Amino acid sequence: MVQAEIAEDRLNFAATAALTIDGTGDTASMPSSNIFGVNGIDSAGCGSTTTGPALPGIGVTDNPDVTTITAAIPNNRKNNYTGSGGSTPDVQNISSSLPPNLQTVTSLQNLTSTIKSMVTQPVVTGPASNLSNAGTAASPQIIYVNGDLTLSGNVTGYGILVVTGTFTASGNVGWNGLVLVVGQGNFTGNGGGNNSYNGAVLVAKTLDSMGHPLTNLGAPTFNFSGGGGNGMNYSSGCVAQATTLSTFHIMAFREMLN
């Protein structure tokens, strides 16, 4: 008889803001919608009714990028960006509190490689224009897209989504859990819907245009336009649901002798 030794895999990830733009030299544009916002005040969510401490609405990793992102927010929409800082727009330098696994190209590549090993469905090869299974509240998924992903129409995902290329979301697209646009580090959103991203979103550029790892983190891009309400809200419940999704792998086989 053969016995398998199985280990459980869970993701080590701590949210740092509702939206973390990780790197230097950020490029950003924010929508003029009067209902789009980024909120770092915990909304619980995903079945949880317990709220925790607030996080920054938008977290960046140096002071020049605080200035860049703040300037990208229309003056008459700055009150829509809230979080632990107490004032609006809430854009903070979080470099001193950034976990080690979010600080370097190597650590971020290791993080996404770990997620790739935990997927609950086959790796998607981009460019892709849909997901066969974006998950449900009862069955969240771990999804890894190697390349570009474009979602449009009515899409609500649950769990973890990694996109190594450009992530383009238009219309009524939203996600409950973690969205990690790590690789080319380009998130492009076109509003018009009323869905939202609940949990945490991270954008980081770790790859050059040929897909090779950079020496240091590059300049990520976050461009959102349109008049919809696709906001981003920190949700400890949705983050917890995503990071406690477990998969299993076989470590060894043993032959049992009678």
CSV table of C-alpha atoms in Angstrom, one decimal:
chain,number,residue,atom,x,y,z
A,1,MET,CA,0.0,0.0,0.0
A,2,VAL,CA,1.2,3.5,-0.8
A,3,GLN,CA,0.6,6.5,1.4
A,4,ALA,CA,0.9,10.1,0.2
A,5,GLU,CA,2.2,12.9,2.4
A,6,ILE,CA,0.2,16.0,1.6
A,7,ALA,CA,0.8,19.6,2.6
A,8,GLU,CA,-1.7,22.4,2.7
A,9,ASP,CA,-0.8,25.7,0.9
A,10,ARG,CA,-2.0,29.1,2.0
A,11,LEU,CA,-1.0,32.5,0.9
A,12,ASN,CA,1.1,34.9,3.0
A,13,PHE,CA,-0.3,38.3,2.1
A,14,ALA,CA,-1.1,41.3,4.2
A,15,ALA,CA,-3.1,44.2,2.6
A,16,THR,CA,-1.3,47.5,2.8
A,17,ALA,CA,-4.0,49.8,1.3
A,18,ALA,CA,-7.3,49.6,-0.6
A,19,LEU,CA,-5.1,50.3,-3.7
A,20,THR,CA,-1.3,49.9,-3.5
A,21,ILE,CA,0.7,51.3,-6.4
A,22,ASP,CA,4.1,49.7,-5.7
A,23,GLY,CA,7.2,51.2,-7.3
A,24,THR,CA,8.5,54.6,-8.2
A,25,GLY,CA,7.7,57.0,-11.0
A,26,ASP,CA,4.0,56.1,-11.0
A,27,THR,CA,1.7,57.1,-13.9
A,28,ALA,CA,-1.9,57.6,-13.0
A,29,SER,CA,-5.2,59.2,-14.0
A,30,MET,CA,-8.3,59.1,-11.9
A,31,PRO,CA,-11.9,59.4,-13.1
A,32,SER,CA,-14.1,62.4,-12.9
A,33,SER,CA,-17.0,60.3,-11.8
A,34,ASN,CA,-18.8,61.7,-8.7
A,35,ILE,CA,-19.4,58.2,-7.3
A,36,PHE,CA,-16.0,56.5,-8.0
A,37,GLY,CA,-13.8,56.4,-4.9
A,38,VAL,CA,-11.1,54.6,-3.1
A,39,ASN,CA,-11.8,53.8,0.5
A,40,GLY,CA,-9.4,52.3,3.0
A,41,ILE,CA,-11.9,52.2,5.8
A,42,ASP,CA,-12.6,48.5,6.4
A,43,SER,CA,-16.0,47.4,5.1
A,44,ALA,CA,-15.7,43.8,6.4
A,45,GLY,CA,-17.5,42.0,3.5
A,46,CYS,CA,-17.5,38.5,2.0
A,47,GLY,CA,-19.6,37.1,4.8
A,48,SER,CA,-17.7,38.9,7.6
A,49,THR,CA,-19.3,41.5,9.9
A,50,THR,CA,-16.2,42.3,11.8
A,51,THR,CA,-14.2,45.3,10.8
A,52,GLY,CA,-10.5,46.0,11.6
A,53,PRO,CA,-8.3,49.1,11.5
A,54,ALA,CA,-8.5,51.3,8.5
A,55,LEU,CA,-5.7,51.3,5.9
A,56,PRO,CA,-4.7,54.1,3.5
A,57,GLY,CA,-7.0,54.6,0.6
A,58,ILE,CA,-4.1,54.7,-1.8
A,59,GLY,CA,-0.6,53.5,-0.8
A,60,VAL,CA,2.6,54.4,-2.7
A,61,THR,CA,6.2,53.9,-1.9
A,62,ASP,CA,7.8,57.4,-2.0
A,63,ASN,CA,6.8,61.0,-1.5
A,64,PRO,CA,7.1,62.1,-5.1
A,65,ASP,CA,4.5,59.5,-6.0
A,66,VAL,CA,2.2,60.9,-3.2
A,67,THR,CA,2.3,64.2,-5.1
A,68,THR,CA,1.8,62.5,-8.5
A,69,ILE,CA,-1.2,60.5,-7.4
A,70,THR,CA,-2.8,63.3,-5.5
A,71,ALA,CA,-2.4,65.6,-8.5
A,72,ALA,CA,-4.1,62.9,-10.7
A,73,ILE,CA,-7.3,63.1,-8.6
A,74,PRO,CA,-9.7,65.8,-9.9
A,75,ASN,CA,-10.1,68.6,-7.4
A,76,ASN,CA,-13.8,68.2,-7.0
A,77,ARG,CA,-13.4,64.4,-6.3
A,78,LYS,CA,-10.7,64.5,-3.7
A,79,ASN,CA,-13.2,63.8,-0.9
A,80,ASN,CA,-14.0,60.4,-2.5
A,81,TYR,CA,-10.5,59.1,-1.5
A,82,THR,CA,-10.6,58.2,2.2
A,83,GLY,CA,-8.7,56.0,4.6
A,84,SER,CA,-6.6,55.9,7.7
A,85,GLY,CA,-4.9,59.2,7.2
A,86,GLY,CA,-8.1,61.1,8.2
A,87,SER,CA,-7.9,63.8,5.5
A,88,THR,CA,-8.8,63.6,1.8
A,89,PRO,CA,-7.6,62.6,-0.6
A,90,ASP,CA,-6.0,59.8,1.4
A,91,VAL,CA,-2.8,59.0,-0.4
A,92,GLN,CA,0.1,57.9,1.8
A,93,ASN,CA,3.7,56.8,1.6
A,94,ILE,CA,3.6,53.3,3.0
A,95,SER,CA,7.2,52.3,2.3
A,96,SER,CA,8.0,52.0,6.0
A,97,SER,CA,5.2,49.5,6.6
A,98,LEU,CA,5.4,47.5,3.3
A,99,PRO,CA,5.8,43.8,4.1
A,100,PRO,CA,9.1,42.2,2.8
A,101,ASN,CA,7.3,40.1,0.2
A,102,LEU,CA,6.1,43.4,-1.5
A,103,GLN,CA,9.4,45.3,-1.5
A,104,THR,CA,11.5,43.9,-4.4
A,105,VAL,CA,11.2,42.4,-7.8
A,106,THR,CA,12.3,39.1,-6.5
A,107,SER,CA,9.9,39.0,-3.6
A,108,LEU,CA,7.0,40.0,-5.7
A,109,GLN,CA,7.9,37.4,-8.4
A,110,ASN,CA,8.1,34.8,-5.6
A,111,LEU,CA,4.7,35.8,-4.4
A,112,THR,CA,3.1,35.5,-7.8
A,113,SER,CA,4.9,32.2,-8.4
A,114,THR,CA,3.5,30.9,-5.2
A,115,ILE,CA,0.0,31.9,-6.3
A,116,LYS,CA,0.6,30.2,-9.7
A,117,SER,CA,1.4,27.0,-7.9
A,118,MET,CA,-1.9,27.3,-6.0
A,119,VAL,CA,-4.3,27.9,-8.9
A,120,THR,CA,-7.7,26.3,-8.7
A,121,GLN,CA,-8.0,26.2,-12.5
A,122,PRO,CA,-5.5,26.0,-15.4
A,123,VAL,CA,-3.3,29.0,-15.9
A,124,VAL,CA,-4.8,31.4,-18.5
A,125,THR,CA,-2.5,32.4,-21.3
A,126,GLY,CA,-3.0,36.0,-22.5
A,127,PRO,CA,-4.2,37.9,-24.3
A,128,ALA,CA,-7.5,36.7,-22.9
A,129,SER,CA,-10.9,38.4,-23.1
A,130,ASN,CA,-12.8,36.4,-20.5
A,131,LEU,CA,-12.5,34.0,-17.6
A,132,SER,CA,-14.2,30.7,-17.8
A,133,ASN,CA,-14.8,30.7,-14.0
A,134,ALA,CA,-14.4,33.9,-12.1
A,135,GLY,CA,-15.6,32.3,-8.9
A,136,THR,CA,-18.7,32.8,-6.7
A,137,ALA,CA,-19.2,33.8,-3.1
A,138,ALA,CA,-19.6,30.2,-2.3
A,139,SER,CA,-16.7,29.0,-4.4
A,140,PRO,CA,-13.9,31.7,-4.8
A,141,GLN,CA,-11.1,30.9,-7.2
A,142,ILE,CA,-7.3,31.4,-7.5
A,143,ILE,CA,-6.7,32.6,-11.0
A,144,TYR,CA,-3.4,33.3,-12.7
A,145,VAL,CA,-3.3,35.1,-16.1
A,146,ASN,CA,0.1,34.9,-17.9
A,147,GLY,CA,-0.2,38.0,-20.1
A,148,ASP,CA,-2.9,40.5,-20.8
A,149,LEU,CA,-6.5,40.2,-19.6
A,150,THR,CA,-9.5,42.3,-20.8
A,151,LEU,CA,-12.8,42.0,-19.0
A,152,SER,CA,-16.0,43.8,-20.1
A,153,GLY,CA,-19.7,43.6,-19.4
A,154,ASN,CA,-21.0,42.2,-16.2
A,155,VAL,CA,-18.2,40.3,-14.4
A,156,THR,CA,-17.9,39.9,-10.6
A,157,GLY,CA,-15.0,37.7,-9.5
A,158,TYR,CA,-14.2,36.1,-6.1
A,159,GLY,CA,-10.9,35.0,-4.8
A,160,ILE,CA,-7.4,35.9,-6.1
A,161,LEU,CA,-6.7,37.2,-9.6
A,162,VAL,CA,-3.1,37.7,-10.8
A,163,VAL,CA,-2.5,39.4,-14.1
A,164,THR,CA,1.1,39.6,-15.3
A,165,GLY,CA,0.3,41.8,-18.3
A,166,THR,CA,-2.1,44.7,-18.7
A,167,PHE,CA,-5.4,44.3,-16.9
A,168,THR,CA,-8.2,46.2,-18.7
A,169,ALA,CA,-11.6,46.3,-17.1
A,170,SER,CA,-14.5,48.1,-18.8
A,171,GLY,CA,-18.1,48.3,-17.9
A,172,ASN,CA,-19.6,46.5,-14.9
A,173,VAL,CA,-16.5,44.7,-13.7
A,174,GLY,CA,-15.6,44.1,-10.1
A,175,TRP,CA,-13.8,41.7,-7.8
A,176,ASN,CA,-14.2,40.5,-4.2
A,177,GLY,CA,-10.8,39.5,-2.8
A,178,LEU,CA,-7.3,40.3,-4.2
A,179,VAL,CA,-6.4,41.7,-7.6
A,180,LEU,CA,-2.6,41.6,-8.2
A,181,VAL,CA,-1.5,43.3,-11.4
A,182,VAL,CA,2.2,42.3,-11.0
A,183,GLY,CA,4.5,42.0,-14.0
A,184,GLN,CA,3.9,44.7,-16.6
A,185,GLY,CA,2.1,46.6,-13.8
A,186,ASN,CA,-0.6,48.2,-15.9
A,187,PHE,CA,-4.2,48.5,-14.7
A,188,THR,CA,-6.6,50.3,-17.1
A,189,GLY,CA,-10.2,50.8,-16.1
A,190,ASN,CA,-13.1,52.2,-18.1
A,191,GLY,CA,-16.1,52.9,-16.0
A,192,GLY,CA,-19.7,53.1,-16.8
A,193,GLY,CA,-20.9,50.3,-14.5
A,194,ASN,CA,-21.7,50.2,-10.8
A,195,ASN,CA,-19.6,47.3,-9.7
A,196,SER,CA,-16.6,47.6,-7.3
A,197,TYR,CA,-13.4,46.0,-6.1
A,198,ASN,CA,-13.8,44.9,-2.5
A,199,GLY,CA,-10.7,43.6,-0.7
A,200,ALA,CA,-7.3,45.0,-1.9
A,201,VAL,CA,-5.7,45.8,-5.3
A,202,LEU,CA,-1.9,45.8,-5.9
A,203,VAL,CA,-0.2,47.2,-9.0
A,204,ALA,CA,3.6,46.6,-9.5
A,205,LYS,CA,5.9,46.6,-12.4
A,206,THR,CA,8.4,43.7,-12.1
A,207,LEU,CA,9.0,42.9,-15.8
A,208,ASP,CA,10.3,44.7,-18.8
A,209,SER,CA,8.5,44.8,-22.1
A,210,MET,CA,10.0,41.4,-23.1
A,211,GLY,CA,8.9,39.8,-19.9
A,212,HIS,CA,12.3,39.7,-18.3
A,213,PRO,CA,12.6,40.6,-14.6
A,214,LEU,CA,13.7,44.1,-13.9
A,215,THR,CA,16.6,44.8,-11.5
A,216,ASN,CA,14.5,47.2,-9.5
A,217,LEU,CA,10.8,47.8,-9.4
A,218,GLY,CA,9.7,49.9,-12.4
A,219,ALA,CA,7.0,52.6,-12.9
A,220,PRO,CA,3.5,51.1,-12.5
A,221,THR,CA,0.5,52.5,-14.4
A,222,PHE,CA,-3.0,53.0,-13.0
A,223,ASN,CA,-5.4,54.7,-15.4
A,224,PHE,CA,-9.1,54.8,-14.7
A,225,SER,CA,-11.7,56.8,-16.6
A,226,GLY,CA,-15.4,56.9,-17.2
A,227,GLY,CA,-18.5,57.9,-15.2
A,228,GLY,CA,-19.3,54.7,-13.4
A,229,GLY,CA,-19.1,53.8,-9.8
A,230,ASN,CA,-16.4,51.1,-10.0
A,231,GLY,CA,-14.8,52.0,-6.7
A,232,MET,CA,-12.2,50.2,-4.6
A,233,ASN,CA,-12.9,49.4,-1.0
A,234,TYR,CA,-10.7,47.8,1.6
A,235,SER,CA,-12.4,44.7,2.9
A,236,SER,CA,-10.7,42.6,5.5
A,237,GLY,CA,-13.3,39.9,5.1
A,238,CYS,CA,-12.7,39.6,1.3
A,239,VAL,CA,-8.9,39.6,1.9
A,240,ALA,CA,-9.2,37.0,4.5
A,241,GLN,CA,-11.4,34.8,2.4
A,242,ALA,CA,-8.9,35.0,-0.5
A,243,THR,CA,-5.8,34.4,1.6
A,244,THR,CA,-7.3,31.5,3.4
A,245,LEU,CA,-8.2,29.6,0.3
A,246,SER,CA,-6.1,26.5,0.5
A,247,THR,CA,-4.8,24.0,-2.0
A,248,PHE,CA,-2.8,20.8,-1.4
A,249,HIS,CA,0.3,19.3,-3.0
A,250,ILE,CA,1.9,15.9,-2.5
A,251,MET,CA,5.2,16.1,-0.7
A,252,ALA,CA,6.2,12.4,-0.8
A,253,PHE,CA,5.0,8.9,-1.2
A,254,ARG,CA,5.6,6.1,1.3
A,255,GLU,CA,5.2,2.4,0.7
A,256,MET,CA,3.5,0.8,3.7
A,257,LEU,CA,4.6,-2.7,4.5
A,258,ASN,CA,2.1,-5.1,6.0
